[in-house]
Amino acid sequence: MNELLKQDISKAFEQSFNLAAGNELIIQKTRKEFIGDYTINVFPWVKQIRKSPEEIAQTIGNYLLNNCHYISEFQVIKGFLNLSIRTQTLLEQAFKEPTISQSKQQQIVIEFSSPNTNKPLHLGHIRNNLLGNSISLILSNFHNVIKVNLINDRGIHICKSMLAWQKWGNGQTPENTHIKGDKLVGDYYVLFDKEYKKQIEQLISNGYSKEEAEKKAPLMLEAQEMLRKWEQGDEKVHNLWKTMNQWVYNGFETTYQKLGITFDKIYYESETYELGKQYVLKGLSEGIFFQKSDGSVWVDLTQDGLDEKLLLRADGTSVYITQDIGTAVLRYNEFKPNRMIYVVGNEQNYHFQVLKLVLNKLGFSWANTIYHLSYGMVELPEGKMKSREGTVVDADDLIAELEHEAKQIALKSGKLKDADEITFQKGIEKIAAAALKYFILKVDPEKNMTFNPQESIDFDGNTGTFILYTYARIQSILNKASEQNIVVQKPDAIDINDKERELLLLLIDFPYVVAEAASLFNPAKIANYVYCLSKEFNQYYQSYPILKEENANIRNFRLILSQKIAKTIKRCCNLLGIETIDKM
RNA sequence: GGCCCUAUAGUUCAACGGAUAGAACGGAAGUUUCCUAAACUUUAAAUCCAGGUUCGAUUCCUGGUAGGGCCA
């Protein structure tokens, strides 16, 4: 519809004013207080044409009315040209299958999640996972998408939890404690920190400076020793490392399943950091990087407006970026993607600038295909989540809490009471997941968002529940229709009311919304759209009978419209990684 | 100290440079003999400040202020 209008309006400008409308031509929806469906604004051309806005709009309007069969009337208000589309055309457009994309255009690798194996997943990870997953789903309409995860499974922080377990673990395992693996390991990480702090305080009271104490604390020295042993391939350390990491992976898997997240390929930092090191050393020998007197390797980015950046520590151990270099190369060689997307928080904006530059300097022309999909932090009302202060919102706890709340509401309202135990539980889980996913995804990714644990996530208003409810309502109507042996079929020529018109226009919008979401990497566009569609339908439902409409032709139309809306809601939900349910 | 990001009702979010800035929650007032009230209707309430560009600025530019982040 949009394209068609654009073409014809461009033609109108050419024929009437011998002028290319160009990029200035923007079609928007007519505001509700005016008559019309689509609006263009002729102000941009007033200077060139040297006529009044009203005159220009009038001319274009006349041209369209005379030359385009689908325009039924137009109105000019100031510089705005409001066009009305023939109902028949709207019906055709709204009910045809949306052609989102014909062929897979590009190969895209998208990395998201990227957890550390020393801590359980929290709300920040949830945002990352949901964004990555939804964007993959959206892009899959246009491209061949490969979802990858990079697990940060090595380094000093991992050794800390290993060391603590070794010292104080008493042979605890997820099996014998019934504690989820990632939680158990996380507990030991916290324990390390606690004991480490005690040692620091002890040393300070013995006259050490804070800095000295932090370096000299025996626990820290032991952890560092463990890391060295790990890097040398010490068998005992490696066995412990493998065991504990496996606990964590099992734990993560449970959470991923709850969120409906899967990956096509998992990379481990322990398998890529050596490769990264090789490239850093290669760059050093080629004079791309330089070495400081202590032996550390750096890259000078002052020419590019940045600082010098450390690539390899003095003791030869690698830093974050070292392994990112290795992983990028590995990934490129494996998939030869046209584009590599990294879904990583905006705290790492600088890091990715550096990564791109470093890869460029190493001569990888594909470095420019890297796109850092940067998203804002999830904050609490009192500020950042801090694990030390215990304010981190744990992913599993949050999901459990939401399920509990959904259950209470369902029991109280008597919903789902006919369902058997399993269907009921499944329904609750899906409702809770939808509420969480929608809550996170409706916010523009680049913005920081606030999460209030007390108020938690709403089940009323602009929420995932509302969307699911609308869908279930329509399913209920359609089920009743089929019970009454009413066949949903195309109606004959029909007059439609304003609400129906609004709904048709929204349906026509769907493919454009998906395209916009894809080009902006922004699932919030889909979320806003589906909310708008659901709200519009609920209002419609309230004011007009659908199944109970007596005129069979109108009833037919209303049923087929409802069916189409349900289908579109479901599509949107699926793009957000949300599963719909037929009853609630 | 250098660089980056953000700023919209009491709160959480919308609004390709376009018409009277939309919603939700919360507040106030209503709607169940009728297709699911997790819904619907009515109502009060906002663009951080000062300049600039433009026919037109919440949106773009400059300078403040406040918050967040990154690099030392």
XYZ file of C-alpha atoms in Angstrom, chain A:
584
model
C 0.000 0.000 0.000
C 2.726 2.377 1.066
C 4.818 1.671 -1.996
C 1.885 2.081 -4.300
C 0.985 5.430 -2.795
C 4.560 6.612 -2.937
C 4.867 5.738 -6.598
C 1.662 7.437 -7.531
C 2.343 10.537 -5.502
C 5.794 10.812 -7.068
C 4.128 10.566 -10.429
C 1.694 13.263 -9.419
C 4.543 15.595 -8.574
C 6.309 14.847 -11.844
C 3.249 15.382 -13.979
C 1.924 18.407 -12.164
C 5.094 20.260 -11.294
C 7.795 18.507 -13.283
C 9.578 17.768 -10.059
C 10.997 14.699 -8.343
C 9.494 14.315 -4.917
C 12.479 12.292 -3.740
C 13.207 11.316 -0.190
C 11.153 14.111 1.279
C 8.055 12.168 0.410
C 6.803 10.647 3.615
C 3.468 8.992 4.047
C 1.949 8.996 7.472
C -1.334 7.953 8.915
C -4.007 10.578 9.125
C -4.707 11.667 12.660
C -7.985 10.471 14.028
C -9.580 13.886 14.258
C -9.430 14.336 10.479
C -11.106 12.551 7.617
C -8.768 10.342 5.643
C -6.458 7.345 5.911
C -3.069 8.536 4.779
C -1.526 11.976 4.856
C 1.264 13.685 3.052
C 2.647 17.067 3.872
C 3.534 19.320 0.959
C 5.546 21.911 2.883
C 8.906 20.557 1.706
C 8.140 21.549 -1.906
C 6.621 24.962 -1.315
C 9.869 26.783 -2.046
C 10.641 24.943 -5.251
C 7.157 25.133 -6.673
C 6.468 28.667 -5.498
C 2.835 28.115 -4.846
C 0.902 28.063 -1.623
C 0.796 24.779 0.291
C -2.974 24.635 -0.161
C -2.696 24.998 -3.912
C -0.070 22.296 -4.199
C -2.016 19.892 -2.034
C -5.137 20.578 -4.045
C -3.327 19.881 -7.323
C -1.801 16.641 -6.099
C -5.096 15.583 -4.595
C -6.918 16.168 -7.857
C -4.339 14.260 -9.810
C -4.576 11.272 -7.487
C -8.338 11.296 -7.454
C -8.444 11.278 -11.259
C -5.655 8.805 -11.873
C -5.727 6.325 -9.033
C -8.769 4.119 -8.783
C -8.138 3.352 -5.114
C -8.450 6.941 -3.897
C -12.030 7.717 -2.971
C -11.655 11.305 -1.799
C -9.206 13.809 -0.386
C -9.190 16.817 1.870
C -6.742 19.662 2.127
C -6.093 21.281 5.473
C -3.287 23.809 5.480
C -0.358 21.999 3.886
C -1.701 18.581 4.696
C -3.244 16.402 2.043
C -5.458 13.741 3.591
C -6.245 10.845 1.304
C -9.065 8.366 1.743
C -8.649 4.886 0.329
C -11.531 2.962 -1.160
C -12.819 0.372 1.255
C -12.518 -2.386 -1.321
C -8.809 -1.660 -1.708
C -8.269 -1.624 2.035
C -9.945 -5.000 2.324
C -7.819 -6.500 -0.415
C -4.619 -5.115 1.043
C -5.379 -6.111 4.601
C -6.296 -9.671 3.788
C -3.555 -10.577 1.409
C -0.653 -12.564 2.804
C 2.063 -10.152 3.861
C 5.092 -10.585 1.629
C 7.837 -9.874 4.080
C 10.706 -11.245 2.115
C 11.233 -13.588 -0.783
C 14.793 -14.728 -0.370
C 17.438 -14.912 2.306
C 19.669 -12.045 1.394
C 22.588 -12.251 3.751
C 24.442 -14.495 6.107
C 24.401 -12.966 9.587
C 26.134 -14.199 12.712
C 24.685 -12.790 15.893
C 26.318 -13.232 19.273
C 24.338 -12.791 22.431
C 24.097 -13.933 26.042
C 27.870 -14.329 26.566
C 27.750 -15.247 30.256
C 30.573 -15.754 32.724
C 30.659 -19.119 34.408
C 31.142 -17.777 37.906
C 27.722 -16.239 38.428
C 24.088 -17.108 37.770
C 22.148 -15.147 35.172
C 20.426 -11.962 36.284
C 17.992 -9.440 34.890
C 20.698 -7.798 32.768
C 21.375 -11.120 31.054
C 17.659 -11.536 30.529
C 17.523 -8.308 28.551
C 20.502 -9.406 26.511
C 19.071 -12.857 25.818
C 15.606 -11.642 24.935
C 16.923 -8.923 22.662
C 19.329 -11.258 20.905
C 16.678 -13.897 20.461
C 13.997 -11.531 19.213
C 16.313 -9.754 16.803
C 17.408 -13.114 15.421
C 13.768 -14.044 14.863
C 13.032 -10.734 13.173
C 16.104 -10.861 10.955
C 15.348 -14.452 9.983
C 12.566 -13.075 7.801
C 15.163 -11.445 5.620
C 18.438 -13.222 6.202
C 20.088 -16.439 7.139
C 20.805 -15.978 10.829
C 23.262 -17.964 12.928
C 22.900 -17.517 16.682
C 26.073 -17.955 18.656
C 26.989 -17.741 22.305
C 30.448 -17.018 23.660
C 31.006 -18.390 27.108
C 33.533 -16.686 29.243
C 34.801 -19.786 30.947
C 38.325 -18.882 31.964
C 40.202 -16.269 33.889
C 40.861 -15.173 37.411
C 37.198 -14.862 38.361
C 36.579 -18.492 37.482
C 39.560 -19.517 39.609
C 38.111 -17.634 42.565
C 35.006 -19.787 42.774
C 37.066 -22.907 42.121
C 39.431 -22.051 44.920
C 36.647 -21.307 47.370
C 34.952 -24.593 46.556
C 38.234 -26.452 46.970
C 38.793 -24.894 50.396
C 35.313 -24.891 51.857
C 33.183 -26.968 49.541
C 33.146 -30.215 51.538
C 32.366 -32.063 48.352
C 29.116 -30.233 47.722
C 27.601 -30.828 44.302
C 24.357 -29.762 42.658
C 23.211 -33.368 43.006
C 23.817 -33.779 46.729
C 22.651 -30.280 47.684
C 19.847 -29.934 45.131
C 21.111 -26.475 44.389
C 21.115 -25.378 40.743
C 24.683 -25.653 39.412
C 25.196 -22.030 38.461
C 23.826 -20.949 41.841
C 26.153 -23.274 43.733
C 29.208 -22.016 41.883
C 28.013 -18.445 42.294
C 27.744 -18.985 46.034
C 31.398 -19.946 46.174
C 32.339 -16.923 44.167
C 30.597 -14.783 46.765
C 32.256 -16.750 49.543
C 35.659 -16.083 48.027
C 34.947 -12.390 48.017
C 33.844 -12.470 51.635
C 36.933 -14.301 52.872
C 39.173 -12.202 50.677
C 37.805 -9.041 52.252
C 38.455 -10.435 55.724
C 42.064 -11.040 54.790
C 42.419 -7.545 53.408
C 41.063 -6.009 56.593
C 43.420 -8.161 58.611
C 46.378 -6.984 56.559
C 45.336 -3.353 56.779
C 45.139 -3.580 60.545
C 48.674 -4.988 60.400
C 49.810 -1.777 58.759
C 49.520 -2.513 55.058
C 48.030 0.034 52.677
C 44.755 -0.937 51.069
C 46.387 -1.409 47.698
C 49.153 -3.582 49.101
C 46.688 -5.624 51.097
C 44.592 -6.332 48.019
C 47.642 -7.616 46.193
C 49.199 -9.552 49.048
C 46.157 -11.281 50.446
C 46.953 -15.028 50.446
C 43.653 -15.921 48.787
C 44.368 -13.696 45.832
C 47.854 -15.126 45.496
C 46.421 -18.621 45.536
C 43.851 -17.750 42.890
C 46.544 -16.322 40.672
C 48.633 -19.409 41.183
C 45.636 -21.475 40.170
C 45.204 -19.457 36.980
C 48.853 -20.029 36.113
C 48.450 -23.752 36.707
C 45.342 -23.730 34.552
C 47.183 -22.031 31.716
C 49.961 -24.592 31.999
C 47.392 -27.338 31.643
C 47.636 -28.742 35.176
C 45.441 -31.829 35.160
C 43.984 -31.484 38.633
C 43.000 -27.873 38.094
C 41.551 -28.670 34.695
C 39.447 -31.477 36.075
C 37.981 -29.277 38.761
C 37.405 -26.546 36.173
C 35.590 -28.901 33.842
C 33.433 -30.303 36.608
C 32.379 -26.946 37.974
C 31.785 -25.439 34.549
C 29.545 -28.348 33.674
C 27.459 -27.611 36.760
C 27.105 -24.081 35.558
C 26.177 -25.079 31.988
C 23.473 -27.381 33.297
C 22.132 -24.524 35.376
C 22.221 -22.077 32.476
C 20.452 -24.573 30.264
C 17.465 -24.624 32.613
C 17.225 -20.852 32.498
C 17.645 -20.719 28.722
C 14.858 -23.236 28.370
C 12.558 -21.133 30.509
C 13.309 -18.180 28.260
C 12.975 -20.229 25.097
C 16.517 -19.477 24.000
C 18.678 -21.705 21.834
C 21.955 -21.316 19.994
C 23.324 -22.722 16.794
C 26.876 -22.690 18.030
C 28.633 -22.148 21.320
C 32.140 -20.757 21.561
C 34.277 -20.993 24.660
C 36.778 -18.361 25.537
C 39.148 -21.101 26.688
C 39.264 -22.280 23.076
C 39.813 -18.925 21.424
C 42.103 -16.887 23.623
C 45.240 -18.638 22.394
C 44.360 -17.780 18.821
C 43.818 -14.176 19.878
C 47.223 -14.153 21.501
C 48.799 -15.397 18.280
C 47.298 -12.521 16.343
C 48.461 -10.004 18.912
C 51.996 -11.373 18.695
C 51.806 -11.394 14.913
C 50.727 -7.777 14.992
C 53.582 -7.037 17.321
C 56.171 -8.598 15.009
C 54.718 -6.691 12.065
C 55.007 -3.439 13.953
C 51.266 -2.825 14.124
C 51.385 -3.015 17.921
C 54.142 -2.053 20.310
C 55.638 -3.364 23.516
C 56.238 -1.447 26.704
C 59.319 -1.942 28.840
C 57.472 -4.292 31.189
C 56.705 -6.602 28.261
C 53.008 -5.755 27.885
C 51.655 -5.328 24.354
C 49.641 -2.263 23.342
C 48.004 -0.737 20.340
C 48.244 2.984 19.701
C 44.871 4.356 18.663
C 45.612 8.035 19.192
C 45.479 8.548 15.403
C 41.917 7.321 15.527
C 40.964 9.639 18.341
C 41.207 7.001 21.049
C 43.861 6.075 23.600
C 46.471 3.418 23.788
C 44.929 0.081 24.612
C 46.381 -2.935 26.381
C 46.223 -6.159 24.334
C 48.380 -8.521 26.366
C 49.475 -8.210 29.991
C 53.105 -8.062 31.071
C 52.933 -11.659 32.319
C 51.649 -12.764 28.918
C 48.092 -13.452 30.080
C 45.321 -12.254 27.857
C 42.650 -9.641 28.476
C 39.078 -9.534 27.199
C 39.965 -8.096 23.845
C 42.635 -10.698 23.211
C 40.114 -13.476 23.064
C 37.594 -11.332 21.181
C 40.140 -11.030 18.393
C 40.553 -14.797 18.314
C 36.829 -15.458 18.413
C 36.090 -12.970 15.642
C 38.643 -14.541 13.318
C 37.458 -18.038 14.105
C 33.857 -17.054 13.556
C 34.534 -15.269 10.322
C 36.433 -18.193 8.869
C 33.734 -20.588 9.896
C 30.698 -18.756 8.520
C 32.035 -16.071 6.160
C 29.157 -13.839 7.239
C 28.183 -10.575 5.538
C 27.614 -9.199 8.960
C 28.604 -9.994 12.535
C 26.336 -8.622 15.210
C 27.304 -8.494 18.871
C 24.520 -7.955 21.359
C 26.421 -6.452 24.267
C 25.596 -3.747 26.816
C 26.454 -0.127 26.158
C 29.104 -0.202 28.868
C 31.247 -1.857 26.221
C 30.802 0.721 23.473
C 34.437 1.692 23.768
C 35.590 -1.906 23.740
C 33.900 -2.565 20.421
C 35.264 0.580 18.841
C 38.696 -0.680 19.770
C 38.008 -4.223 18.565
C 36.965 -2.985 15.140
C 40.021 -0.769 14.829
C 42.404 -3.483 15.967
C 40.970 -6.005 13.496
C 41.237 -3.402 10.779
C 44.855 -2.790 11.616
C 45.497 -6.511 11.456
C 44.295 -6.313 7.875
C 40.900 -7.979 8.163
C 38.691 -6.214 5.676
C 35.603 -7.786 7.248
C 36.205 -5.865 10.462
C 33.771 -3.241 9.219
C 30.963 -5.766 9.043
C 31.007 -5.930 12.830
C 28.042 -4.212 14.370
C 27.825 -3.666 18.083
C 24.174 -3.831 19.010
C 24.452 -1.805 22.140
C 21.650 -1.786 24.673
C 21.062 0.122 27.887
C 21.440 -1.183 31.390
C 18.617 -2.478 33.511
C 18.647 -0.384 36.650
C 16.821 -0.581 39.916
C 15.004 2.447 41.310
C 17.961 3.047 43.621
C 20.532 2.639 40.835
C 22.681 -0.094 39.400
C 22.336 -3.704 40.450
C 25.237 -4.615 42.690
C 26.057 -8.192 43.512
C 28.034 -7.087 46.553
C 25.011 -5.401 48.023
C 22.793 -8.309 47.099
C 20.535 -6.171 44.934
C 20.948 -8.312 41.843
C 17.633 -9.538 40.472
C 18.229 -13.207 39.806
C 16.757 -14.533 36.547
C 15.317 -17.761 37.964
C 13.886 -16.070 41.042
C 12.193 -13.447 38.935
C 10.616 -16.003 36.633
C 9.435 -18.075 39.594
C 7.950 -15.007 41.224
C 6.082 -14.076 38.067
C 4.705 -17.575 37.724
C 3.542 -17.459 41.308
C 1.779 -14.175 40.746
C 0.178 -15.297 37.496
C -1.090 -18.350 39.299
C -2.657 -16.321 42.099
C -4.464 -14.115 39.609
C -5.690 -17.102 37.626
C -6.976 -18.880 40.725
C -8.630 -15.778 42.079
C -10.451 -14.965 38.870
C -11.382 -18.568 38.255
C -9.650 -18.545 34.903
C -8.387 -21.772 33.439
C -10.390 -23.663 36.053
C -11.560 -26.209 33.500
C -8.045 -26.989 32.457
C -6.268 -30.070 33.700
C -3.233 -29.740 35.938
C -0.651 -29.826 33.159
C -2.454 -27.419 30.830
C -2.967 -25.057 33.742
C 0.709 -25.100 34.705
C 1.812 -24.671 31.082
C -0.582 -21.774 30.680
C 0.753 -20.064 33.793
C 4.318 -20.493 32.596
C 3.520 -19.015 29.216
C 1.694 -16.067 30.729
C 4.579 -15.326 33.076
C 7.117 -15.636 30.264
C 5.062 -13.365 28.016
C 4.777 -10.734 30.738
C 8.524 -10.745 31.298
C 9.475 -10.754 27.626
C 7.069 -8.020 26.666
C 8.091 -5.893 29.632
C 11.724 -6.005 28.522
C 11.252 -5.842 24.765
C 8.777 -2.980 24.603
C 11.533 -0.599 25.629
C 13.807 0.853 22.963
C 17.019 -1.210 23.284
C 19.351 1.736 23.401
C 17.694 3.192 26.454
C 18.420 2.296 30.020
C 15.388 0.869 31.717
C 14.232 0.815 35.294
C 12.927 -2.255 36.988
C 11.170 -1.991 40.294
C 11.290 -5.341 42.123
C 8.568 -4.303 44.585
C 6.074 -3.399 41.918
C 7.425 -6.221 39.806
C 5.920 -6.786 36.399
C 2.347 -5.789 35.680
C -0.325 -8.089 34.348
C -2.658 -5.192 33.485
C -2.386 -2.499 30.872
C 0.384 -2.336 28.310
C 1.679 -5.803 29.024
C 2.333 -9.165 27.493
C -0.677 -10.507 29.372
C -2.915 -8.018 27.620
C -1.677 -9.222 24.249
C -2.179 -12.876 25.141
C -5.621 -12.137 26.534
C -6.695 -10.438 23.332
C -5.485 -13.387 21.311
C -7.273 -15.867 23.569
C -10.473 -13.849 23.303
C -10.429 -14.084 19.547
C -9.693 -17.806 19.673
C -12.672 -18.237 21.940
C -14.938 -16.488 19.462
C -13.600 -18.526 16.573
C -14.053 -21.748 18.522
C -17.626 -20.861 19.301
C -18.196 -20.054 15.664
C -16.986 -23.452 14.581
C -19.042 -25.136 17.312
C -22.054 -23.458 15.792
C -20.941 -24.709 12.398
C -20.397 -21.217 11.158
C -17.889 -21.305 8.350
C -15.666 -18.260 8.271
C -15.708 -17.107 4.693
C -15.150 -14.019 2.632
C -18.076 -11.624 2.882
C -19.756 -9.958 -0.061
C -19.345 -6.242 -0.635
C -19.708 -4.563 2.683
C -19.788 -1.246 4.480
C -17.373 -0.925 7.342
C -17.332 1.280 10.411
C -14.503 3.506 11.650
C -13.075 0.941 14.035
C -12.963 -1.644 11.323
C -11.265 0.797 9.033
C -8.678 1.498 11.705
C -8.056 -2.213 12.148
C -7.625 -2.752 8.414
C -5.105 0.055 8.235
C -3.166 -1.471 11.106
C -3.144 -4.864 9.415
C -1.801 -3.282 6.245
C 1.011 -1.799 8.304
C 2.332 -5.102 9.569
C 4.986 -5.869 6.931
C 6.352 -2.337 7.166
C 6.630 -2.598 10.910
C 8.594 -5.837 10.614
C 10.883 -4.286 8.027
C 11.445 -1.277 10.247
C 12.174 -3.435 13.287
C 14.680 -5.410 11.230
C 16.512 -2.428 9.819
C 16.709 -0.748 13.213
C 17.380 -3.986 15.133
C 14.558 -2.917 17.359
C 11.955 -5.406 18.666
C 10.215 -2.566 20.528
C 8.688 -1.549 17.184
C 6.915 -4.892 17.013
C 5.867 -4.698 20.656
C 4.350 -1.246 20.228
C 2.570 -2.308 17.100
C 1.031 -5.422 18.569
C -0.103 -3.479 21.617
C -1.772 -0.930 19.394
C -3.485 -3.671 17.390
C -4.664 -5.480 20.524
C -5.971 -2.323 22.135
C -7.832 -1.401 18.993
C -9.374 -4.846 18.837
C -10.481 -4.790 22.463
C -12.239 -1.506 21.884
C -13.869 -2.927 18.791
C -14.933 -6.027 20.675
C -16.508 -3.870 23.355
C -18.585 -1.792 20.969
C -19.616 -4.263 18.260
C -21.001 -7.777 18.357
C -18.987 -10.238 16.306
C -20.426 -13.706 16.665
C -23.738 -12.301 17.835
C -24.136 -10.008 14.875
C -27.372 -10.984 13.173
C -26.605 -9.973 9.635
C -24.737 -13.016 8.319
C -22.667 -11.051 5.857
C -21.458 -8.590 8.487
C -20.869 -11.417 10.952
C -18.760 -13.146 8.358
C -16.688 -10.081 7.831
C -16.190 -9.526 11.538
C -15.149 -13.116 12.043
C -12.684 -13.064 9.203
C -11.310 -9.761 10.433
C -10.892 -11.166 13.945
C -9.204 -14.214 12.543
C -6.749 -12.096 10.598
C -6.014 -9.977 13.656
C -5.361 -13.060 15.762
C -2.997 -14.348 13.120
C -1.121 -11.077 13.078
C -0.932 -10.905 16.877
C 0.482 -14.397 16.892
C 3.083 -13.500 14.291
C 4.157 -10.494 16.321
C 4.366 -12.538 19.487
C 6.481 -15.127 17.750
C 8.860 -12.416 16.577
C 9.232 -11.401 20.207
C 9.803 -14.982 21.267
C 6.421 -15.074 22.988
C 4.113 -18.087 22.718
C 0.402 -17.429 22.492
C -2.214 -19.521 24.288
C -5.743 -20.275 23.130
C -7.389 -19.947 26.520
C -6.682 -17.934 29.605
